[in-house]
CSV table of C-alpha atoms in Angstrom, one decimal:
chain,number,residue,atom,x,y,z
R,1,MET,CA,9.0,-5.9,15.9
R,2,GLY,CA,9.8,-8.3,13.0
R,3,SER,CA,11.9,-7.3,10.1
R,4,SER,CA,10.3,-5.3,7.3
R,5,LYS,CA,12.3,-7.3,4.8
R,6,PRO,CA,9.7,-8.8,2.3
R,7,PRO,CA,8.8,-12.5,2.8
R,8,SER,CA,9.8,-14.9,0.0
R,9,SER,CA,6.2,-14.8,-1.3
R,10,PRO,CA,4.7,-11.4,-0.2
R,11,ALA,CA,1.2,-11.4,1.1
R,12,ALA,CA,-2.0,-9.7,0.1
R,13,PRO,CA,-1.6,-6.2,-1.2
R,14,SER,CA,-2.1,-2.9,0.6
R,15,SER,CA,-1.8,0.8,0.2
R,16,PRO,CA,-0.3,4.1,1.5
R,17,PRO,CA,-1.8,6.7,3.7
R,18,ALA,CA,-5.5,7.4,3.3
R,19,ALA,CA,-8.5,9.4,4.6
R,20,ALA,CA,-10.4,9.6,8.0
R,21,ALA,CA,-13.6,9.5,10.0
R,22,GLU,CA,-15.2,12.4,11.9
R,23,ALA,CA,-12.7,14.2,13.9
R,24,GLY,CA,-12.2,14.0,17.7
R,25,THR,CA,-11.6,17.5,19.1
R,26,HIS,CA,-9.1,18.4,21.9
R,27,GLY,CA,-7.4,15.0,21.8
R,28,GLU,CA,-10.4,12.7,21.5
R,29,GLU,CA,-10.0,9.7,19.3
R,30,ALA,CA,-11.7,9.8,15.9
R,31,ALA,CA,-15.0,7.9,15.8
R,32,PRO,CA,-15.3,4.7,13.8
R,33,ILE,CA,-16.3,5.2,10.1
R,34,ILE,CA,-19.6,3.6,9.2
R,35,VAL,CA,-19.3,1.3,6.2
R,36,ASP,CA,-21.7,1.8,3.3
R,37,PRO,CA,-23.7,-1.4,3.2
R,38,GLU,CA,-23.9,-1.2,-0.6
R,39,PHE,CA,-20.2,-0.6,-1.1
R,40,GLU,CA,-19.2,-4.3,-1.5
R,41,THR,CA,-21.6,-4.7,-4.4
R,42,GLU,CA,-19.9,-1.9,-6.4
R,43,VAL,CA,-17.2,-2.5,-9.0
R,44,GLN,CA,-13.9,-1.3,-7.6
R,45,GLY,CA,-11.2,-0.1,-10.0
R,46,ASP,CA,-8.0,1.9,-9.7
R,47,GLY,CA,-10.2,5.0,-9.4
R,48,ASP,CA,-13.5,5.1,-7.5
R,49,SER,CA,-16.3,6.7,-9.5
R,50,ALA,CA,-17.9,8.0,-6.3
R,51,LEU,CA,-16.3,11.0,-6.5
R,52,GLY,CA,7.5,33.6,-9.0
R,53,TYR,CA,10.6,32.2,-7.6
R,54,ALA,CA,12.5,34.3,-5.1
R,55,GLU,CA,15.9,33.7,-3.5
R,56,SER,CA,15.7,32.2,0.0
R,57,SER,CA,17.1,33.8,3.0
R,58,THR,CA,19.4,30.8,3.3
R,59,ALA,CA,20.1,29.7,-0.3
R,60,SER,CA,20.0,30.9,-3.8
R,61,LEU,CA,18.4,28.9,-6.7
R,62,SER,CA,21.6,27.4,-8.2
R,63,SER,CA,22.0,24.8,-11.0
R,64,SER,CA,23.3,22.2,-8.5
R,65,ILE,CA,19.9,22.3,-6.7
R,66,LEU,CA,18.2,21.5,-10.0
R,67,GLN,CA,20.5,18.5,-10.6
R,68,TYR,CA,18.2,16.2,-8.7
R,69,ARG,CA,19.4,12.8,-7.4
R,70,GLU,CA,17.8,9.9,-9.2
R,71,ILE,CA,16.9,6.5,-7.8
R,72,HIS,CA,15.5,3.9,-10.2
R,73,GLY,CA,14.0,6.6,-12.5
R,74,ARG,CA,12.5,8.7,-9.6
R,75,THR,CA,14.0,12.1,-8.8
R,76,TYR,CA,14.8,13.5,-5.3
R,77,GLN,CA,15.7,16.9,-3.9
R,78,ASN,CA,19.4,17.9,-3.9
R,79,PHE,CA,19.4,20.7,-1.3
R,80,LYS,CA,22.8,20.8,0.5
R,81,GLU,CA,23.0,17.9,3.0
R,82,ALA,CA,19.3,17.7,3.6
R,83,GLU,CA,17.6,14.3,3.4
R,84,TYR,CA,14.0,13.8,2.4
R,85,TRP,CA,12.4,10.4,1.6
R,86,ALA,CA,9.8,11.3,-1.0
R,87,PRO,CA,10.4,12.0,-4.7
R,88,ASN,CA,9.9,15.5,-6.1
R,89,ASP,CA,8.8,14.5,-9.6
R,90,ASP,CA,5.5,15.1,-11.3
R,91,LYS,CA,4.2,11.6,-10.6
R,92,GLN,CA,4.5,12.2,-6.8
R,93,ASN,CA,3.5,15.8,-6.9
R,94,ASP,CA,0.1,15.0,-8.4
R,95,GLY,CA,-0.6,13.0,-5.3
R,96,LEU,CA,0.4,15.9,-3.1
R,97,ASP,CA,-2.2,18.1,-4.8
R,98,LEU,CA,-4.8,15.4,-4.2
R,99,HIS,CA,-3.9,15.4,-0.5
R,100,HIS,CA,-4.4,19.2,-0.5
R,101,HIS,CA,-8.0,18.9,-1.8
R,102,MET,CA,-8.6,16.0,0.6
R,103,MET,CA,-7.5,18.1,3.6
R,104,TYR,CA,-9.6,21.0,2.4
R,105,LEU,CA,-12.7,18.8,2.6
R,106,ILE,CA,-11.7,17.4,6.0
R,107,HIS,CA,-11.2,20.9,7.4
R,108,ASN,CA,-14.8,21.8,6.2
R,109,ASN,CA,-13.7,23.7,3.1
R,110,SER,CA,-11.1,25.7,5.0
R,111,LEU,CA,-7.3,26.0,4.5
R,112,PHE,CA,-6.6,25.8,8.3
R,113,ARG,CA,-8.3,25.3,11.6
R,114,SER,CA,-6.7,28.2,13.6
R,115,PRO,CA,-8.9,31.2,14.2
R,116,VAL,CA,-6.8,33.5,12.1
R,117,GLU,CA,-8.6,36.4,10.4
R,118,ASP,CA,-7.1,39.0,8.0
R,119,PRO,CA,-3.4,38.0,8.5
R,120,ASP,CA,-0.6,40.3,7.5
R,121,ALA,CA,2.0,37.5,7.1
R,122,VAL,CA,1.7,33.7,6.7
R,123,LEU,CA,4.5,31.1,6.5
R,124,ASP,CA,3.9,27.6,4.9
R,125,VAL,CA,6.7,25.3,5.9
R,126,GLY,CA,7.3,22.4,3.5
R,127,THR,CA,5.1,23.9,0.9
R,128,GLY,CA,5.6,21.1,-1.7
R,129,THR,CA,3.9,22.1,-4.9
R,130,GLY,CA,2.9,25.4,-3.3
R,131,ILE,CA,-0.8,24.8,-3.8
R,132,TRP,CA,-1.7,25.6,-0.2
R,133,ALA,CA,0.3,28.9,-0.2
R,134,LEU,CA,-1.2,29.9,-3.5
R,135,ASP,CA,-4.8,29.3,-2.2
R,136,CYS,CA,-3.9,31.2,1.0
R,137,ALA,CA,-2.6,34.1,-1.0
R,138,ASP,CA,-5.8,34.2,-3.1
R,139,GLN,CA,-8.0,34.1,0.0
R,140,PHE,CA,-6.0,36.9,1.8
R,141,PRO,CA,-4.8,39.2,-1.0
R,142,ALA,CA,-3.5,41.7,1.6
R,143,ALA,CA,-1.3,39.2,3.3
R,144,GLU,CA,2.3,38.3,2.5
R,145,VAL,CA,2.4,34.5,2.0
R,146,ILE,CA,5.8,32.7,1.9
R,147,GLY,CA,6.2,29.0,1.1
R,148,THR,CA,9.5,27.2,1.8
R,149,ASP,CA,10.7,23.8,0.6
R,150,LEU,CA,13.8,21.8,-0.2
R,151,SER,CA,12.7,21.5,-3.9
R,152,PRO,CA,12.0,24.2,-6.4
R,153,ILE,CA,8.9,22.5,-7.7
R,154,GLN,CA,6.4,25.4,-7.3
R,155,PRO,CA,5.0,27.3,-10.2
R,156,THR,CA,6.9,30.3,-11.5
R,157,TRP,CA,3.8,32.4,-11.7
R,158,THR,CA,2.3,33.5,-8.4
R,159,PRO,CA,-0.1,36.1,-7.0
R,160,PRO,CA,1.8,39.3,-6.2
R,161,ASN,CA,1.5,38.6,-2.5
R,162,CYS,CA,3.0,35.1,-2.6
R,163,ARG,CA,6.6,33.9,-3.0
R,164,PHE,CA,8.5,30.7,-2.6
R,165,GLU,CA,11.9,30.2,-1.1
R,166,LEU,CA,14.3,27.3,-1.0
R,167,ASP,CA,15.0,26.5,2.6
R,168,ASP,CA,15.7,23.6,5.0
R,169,ALA,CA,13.2,24.0,7.9
R,170,SER,CA,15.4,21.9,10.2
R,171,LEU,CA,18.1,24.6,10.2
R,172,ASP,CA,18.0,27.9,12.0
R,173,TRP,CA,15.4,30.2,10.4
R,174,THR,CA,16.5,33.6,9.2
R,175,PHE,CA,13.0,35.2,9.3
R,176,SER,CA,12.7,38.1,11.7
R,177,ALA,CA,11.1,37.6,15.1
R,178,ASP,CA,7.4,38.3,15.6
R,179,LYS,CA,6.7,38.3,11.9
R,180,PHE,CA,3.9,35.8,11.1
R,181,ASP,CA,0.3,35.6,12.1
R,182,LEU,CA,0.2,31.9,11.1
R,183,VAL,CA,2.9,29.3,10.7
R,184,HIS,CA,1.5,26.3,8.8
R,185,LEU,CA,3.1,22.9,8.7
R,186,ARG,CA,1.8,19.9,6.9
R,187,PHE,CA,3.0,16.4,5.9
R,188,LEU,CA,6.5,16.6,7.4
R,189,ILE,CA,6.7,13.1,8.9
R,190,GLY,CA,10.1,11.4,8.4
R,191,SER,CA,11.9,14.7,7.6
R,192,ILE,CA,12.7,16.3,10.9
R,193,GLU,CA,15.3,15.2,13.5
R,194,ASP,CA,14.5,17.7,16.2
R,195,TRP,CA,10.8,18.6,16.4
R,196,PRO,CA,11.1,20.9,19.5
R,197,LYS,CA,13.7,22.9,17.7
R,198,LEU,CA,11.5,23.3,14.7
R,199,TYR,CA,8.6,24.5,16.9
R,200,ARG,CA,10.9,26.9,18.8
R,201,GLN,CA,11.8,28.5,15.4
R,202,ALA,CA,8.1,28.9,14.7
R,203,TYR,CA,7.5,30.4,18.2
R,204,ARG,CA,10.2,33.0,17.7
R,205,CYS,CA,8.9,34.0,14.3
R,206,LEU,CA,5.2,34.2,15.3
R,207,LYS,CA,3.7,37.5,16.4
R,208,PRO,CA,2.4,37.5,20.0
R,209,GLY,CA,-1.1,36.1,19.5
R,210,GLY,CA,-0.1,34.3,16.3
R,211,TRP,CA,-0.9,30.6,15.6
R,212,LEU,CA,1.1,27.5,14.9
R,213,GLU,CA,-0.8,24.7,13.1
R,214,HIS,CA,0.6,21.3,12.1
R,215,THR,CA,-1.3,18.6,10.2
R,216,ASP,CA,0.3,15.2,9.7
R,217,PHE,CA,-0.4,11.5,9.1
R,218,THR,CA,0.2,8.6,11.4
R,219,ILE,CA,1.0,6.3,8.4
R,220,ARG,CA,-0.3,3.1,10.1
R,221,ILE,CA,-3.0,1.4,8.0
R,222,ALA,CA,-5.8,-0.1,10.1
R,223,SER,CA,-9.5,-1.0,10.2
R,224,ASP,CA,-12.2,-0.7,12.8
R,225,ASP,CA,-14.1,-3.8,11.8
R,226,GLY,CA,-11.3,-6.3,11.6
R,227,SER,CA,-11.7,-6.5,7.8
R,228,ILE,CA,-7.9,-6.3,7.4
R,229,PRO,CA,-5.7,-9.2,8.7
R,230,ILE,CA,-3.2,-6.8,10.0
R,231,GLU,CA,-2.0,-9.3,12.6
R,232,ASP,CA,-0.5,-11.4,9.7
R,233,PRO,CA,3.1,-10.1,9.5
R,234,ASN,CA,3.2,-11.1,5.8
R,235,HIS,CA,0.2,-9.0,4.8
R,236,PRO,CA,1.2,-6.1,2.6
R,237,TYR,CA,-0.4,-3.6,5.0
R,238,ALA,CA,1.6,-5.0,7.9
R,239,ILE,CA,4.8,-4.9,5.9
R,240,TRP,CA,4.0,-1.3,4.8
R,241,ASN,CA,3.5,-0.2,8.4
R,242,ARG,CA,6.8,-1.8,9.5
R,243,ILE,CA,8.8,-0.1,6.7
R,244,PHE,CA,7.9,3.4,8.0
R,245,ALA,CA,8.4,2.6,11.6
R,246,GLU,CA,11.8,0.9,11.1
R,247,ALA,CA,13.2,3.3,8.5
R,248,GLY,CA,12.2,6.3,10.6
R,249,GLU,CA,14.0,4.9,13.6
R,250,LYS,CA,17.0,4.1,11.5
R,251,ILE,CA,17.4,7.6,10.0
R,252,GLY,CA,16.5,9.3,13.3
R,253,ARG,CA,13.5,11.1,11.7
R,254,THR,CA,10.3,9.5,13.1
R,255,PHE,CA,7.2,8.9,11.1
R,256,LEU,CA,5.2,8.7,14.4
R,257,VAL,CA,4.9,12.4,14.8
R,258,SER,CA,1.2,12.7,15.7
R,259,ASP,CA,0.9,9.3,17.5
R,260,LYS,CA,-0.1,9.6,21.1
R,261,GLY,CA,0.0,13.4,21.1
R,262,LYS,CA,3.8,13.6,20.6
R,263,ASN,CA,3.6,16.8,18.5
R,264,ALA,CA,1.6,18.6,21.2
R,265,GLU,CA,4.1,17.6,23.8
R,266,TRP,CA,6.9,18.9,21.6
R,267,MET,CA,5.1,22.2,21.1
R,268,LYS,CA,4.9,22.6,24.9
R,269,GLU,CA,8.6,21.8,25.2
R,270,ALA,CA,9.3,24.5,22.6
R,271,GLY,CA,7.5,27.2,24.7
R,272,PHE,CA,3.9,27.1,23.7
R,273,PRO,CA,1.9,27.1,26.9
R,274,GLY,CA,-1.3,25.7,25.4
R,275,PRO,CA,-4.1,24.9,25.2
R,276,PHE,CA,-3.4,22.6,22.3
R,277,ASN,CA,-6.4,22.1,20.1
R,278,VAL,CA,-6.3,18.6,18.5
R,279,GLU,CA,-8.5,17.0,15.9
R,280,HIS,CA,-8.0,13.3,14.9
R,281,TYR,CA,-9.2,11.9,11.6
R,282,LYS,CA,-9.4,8.5,10.0
R,283,LEU,CA,-8.7,8.8,6.4
R,284,PRO,CA,-10.4,6.0,4.4
R,285,LEU,CA,-8.7,4.3,1.6
R,286,GLY,CA,-11.5,4.1,-0.9
R,287,THR,CA,-15.2,4.9,-1.1
R,288,TRP,CA,-16.4,2.4,1.4
R,289,PRO,CA,-17.7,4.9,4.0
R,290,LYS,CA,-21.4,5.5,4.2
R,291,ASP,CA,-21.1,9.2,4.8
R,292,ARG,CA,-20.9,11.2,1.6
R,293,LYS,CA,-18.1,13.5,2.9
R,294,TRP,CA,-15.9,10.6,3.9
R,295,LYS,CA,-16.7,8.7,0.8
R,296,GLU,CA,-15.4,11.7,-1.2
R,297,VAL,CA,-12.3,12.0,1.0
R,298,GLY,CA,-11.7,8.2,0.5
R,299,ALA,CA,-11.8,8.6,-3.2
R,300,PHE,CA,-9.2,11.4,-3.2
R,301,ASN,CA,-7.1,9.4,-0.7
R,302,LYS,CA,-7.1,6.2,-2.6
R,303,GLN,CA,-6.2,7.9,-5.9
R,304,SER,CA,-3.4,9.8,-4.2
R,305,CYS,CA,-2.1,6.5,-2.7
R,306,LEU,CA,-2.2,4.7,-6.1
R,307,GLU,CA,-0.3,7.5,-7.8
R,308,GLY,CA,2.3,7.9,-5.0
R,309,LEU,CA,2.7,4.3,-3.9
R,310,GLU,CA,6.1,3.6,-5.3
R,311,GLY,CA,7.3,7.0,-4.3
R,312,TYR,CA,6.3,6.6,-0.7
R,313,VAL,CA,8.4,3.5,-0.1
R,314,LEU,CA,11.2,3.4,-2.7
R,315,TYR,CA,13.9,5.5,-1.0
R,316,LEU,CA,13.1,4.1,2.5
R,317,ALA,CA,13.0,0.4,1.4
R,318,VAL,CA,16.0,0.5,-1.0
R,319,LYS,CA,18.4,3.1,0.5
R,320,ILE,CA,17.6,2.7,4.2
R,321,LEU,CA,16.4,-0.9,4.7
R,322,GLY,CA,18.4,-2.6,1.9
R,323,TRP,CA,15.6,-4.0,-0.2
R,324,LYS,CA,16.0,-4.8,-3.9
R,325,PHE,CA,14.1,-2.7,-6.4
R,326,GLU,CA,12.3,-5.8,-7.6
R,327,GLU,CA,11.1,-6.5,-4.0
R,328,VAL,CA,9.6,-3.0,-3.8
R,329,GLN,CA,7.7,-3.6,-7.1
R,330,VAL,CA,6.2,-6.8,-5.7
R,331,LEU,CA,5.1,-5.0,-2.6
R,332,CYS,CA,3.6,-2.2,-4.6
R,333,SER,CA,1.7,-4.7,-6.7
R,334,LYS,CA,0.3,-6.3,-3.6
R,335,MET,CA,-0.6,-2.9,-2.2
R,336,ARG,CA,-2.6,-2.1,-5.4
R,337,SER,CA,-4.5,-5.4,-5.1
R,338,ALA,CA,-5.3,-4.6,-1.4
R,339,LEU,CA,-6.5,-1.1,-2.3
R,340,ALA,CA,-8.8,-2.6,-4.9
R,341,ASN,CA,-10.2,-5.2,-2.4
R,342,PRO,CA,-13.8,-4.1,-1.6
R,343,ASN,CA,-13.8,-6.3,1.6
R,344,TYR,CA,-11.0,-4.1,3.1
R,345,HIS,CA,-12.3,-1.1,5.0
R,346,ALA,CA,-8.9,0.4,5.5
R,347,TYR,CA,-7.8,3.8,6.7
R,348,TYR,CA,-4.8,5.6,8.2
R,349,GLY,CA,-4.8,8.3,10.8
R,350,CYS,CA,-4.2,12.0,10.6
R,351,SER,CA,-4.3,14.8,13.1
R,352,THR,CA,-4.3,18.6,13.1
R,353,VAL,CA,-2.9,20.5,16.2
R,354,TRP,CA,-3.1,24.2,16.5
R,355,THR,CA,-2.0,26.5,19.4
R,356,GLN,CA,-1.3,30.1,20.0
R,357,LYS,CA,1.7,32.2,21.1
R,358,PRO,CA,0.6,34.2,24.0
R,359,LEU,CA,-0.3,37.9,23.4
R,360,ASP,CA,1.7,38.6,26.6
R,361,GLU,CA,4.9,36.6,26.3
R,362,GLN,CA,5.5,37.2,30.0
R,363,ALA,CA,2.7,34.7,30.6
R,364,VAL,CA,5.0,31.9,29.4
R,365,GLY,CA,7.6,32.8,31.9
R,366,ASP,CA,5.1,33.0,34.7
R,367,ALA,CA,3.7,29.6,33.8
R,368,GLU,CA,7.1,28.0,33.8
R,369,ALA,CA,8.2,29.7,37.1
């Protein structure tokens, strides 16, 4: 793999993670996205027109946590020794909320794919702005919904059945065993060193019969029709892809979580016996798909990428790979140009995996014997 250091004159622009095509179930690859034949005649701009704080079990809300680290004007979490590559400022958080709406559409207007009905307790790991946990609490008013995150960026007003806690999910969880009907994880790529350990924590805290569900991106930008010259190592999309692959390897927190079914393998290693239900999606970057649903997903995805572009890459490029800030700005400019190019039918991948803790835990031991 070539170095992700920018060339002296960076190539055509590109963009961050985007939306997908129809899902493949139980491990099948997502189908190609059909391009809208009228799309290239449309004018493409930056936005497509087609479309209560509680103390954690592990940490209290202290002033030091609110003293965020700052890198070139962007703020980052300051939770103990934890490391996370994305900013926690309003500019980045707006993109997170767009991703939430995008995944709601992809999951057919549902918050999750697991067959959970009338839960008593739900845990949202890496809750971000808390929007998923808030929606879940509204949908299930009888359930206790807890959202955990490294940053206290969630609203202070919450439904009475929802609370947020500061916590590092990579450490030992202090929740009681057999507590939750659903443990929900989303968008944790690049933040976890030991995925089997994380899934083992989830297994312990799930009730027998409870469900673990994890949705994450693949990060790699691609196209089905060859419209992106991704084989050109100087193309911004190619550089973008290399940044995440190289930085993840360097910090020991991979961005290739859902690639080639790795997360399902780690779930099995953690004690989940399966079956593992998997849906793959191709998330379009823009409104080029013919199908109306994926056109709308693409609009959300492109806008989210445009808003979060610098935040996605700044920490990794500057702090991990040694780029200059000016080089990051050049790449972001080229990415914006690529995102605005109507001839590029770009997408990046995403997958959702959900599996159940056995009702009879003895079944796990029997299966391993």
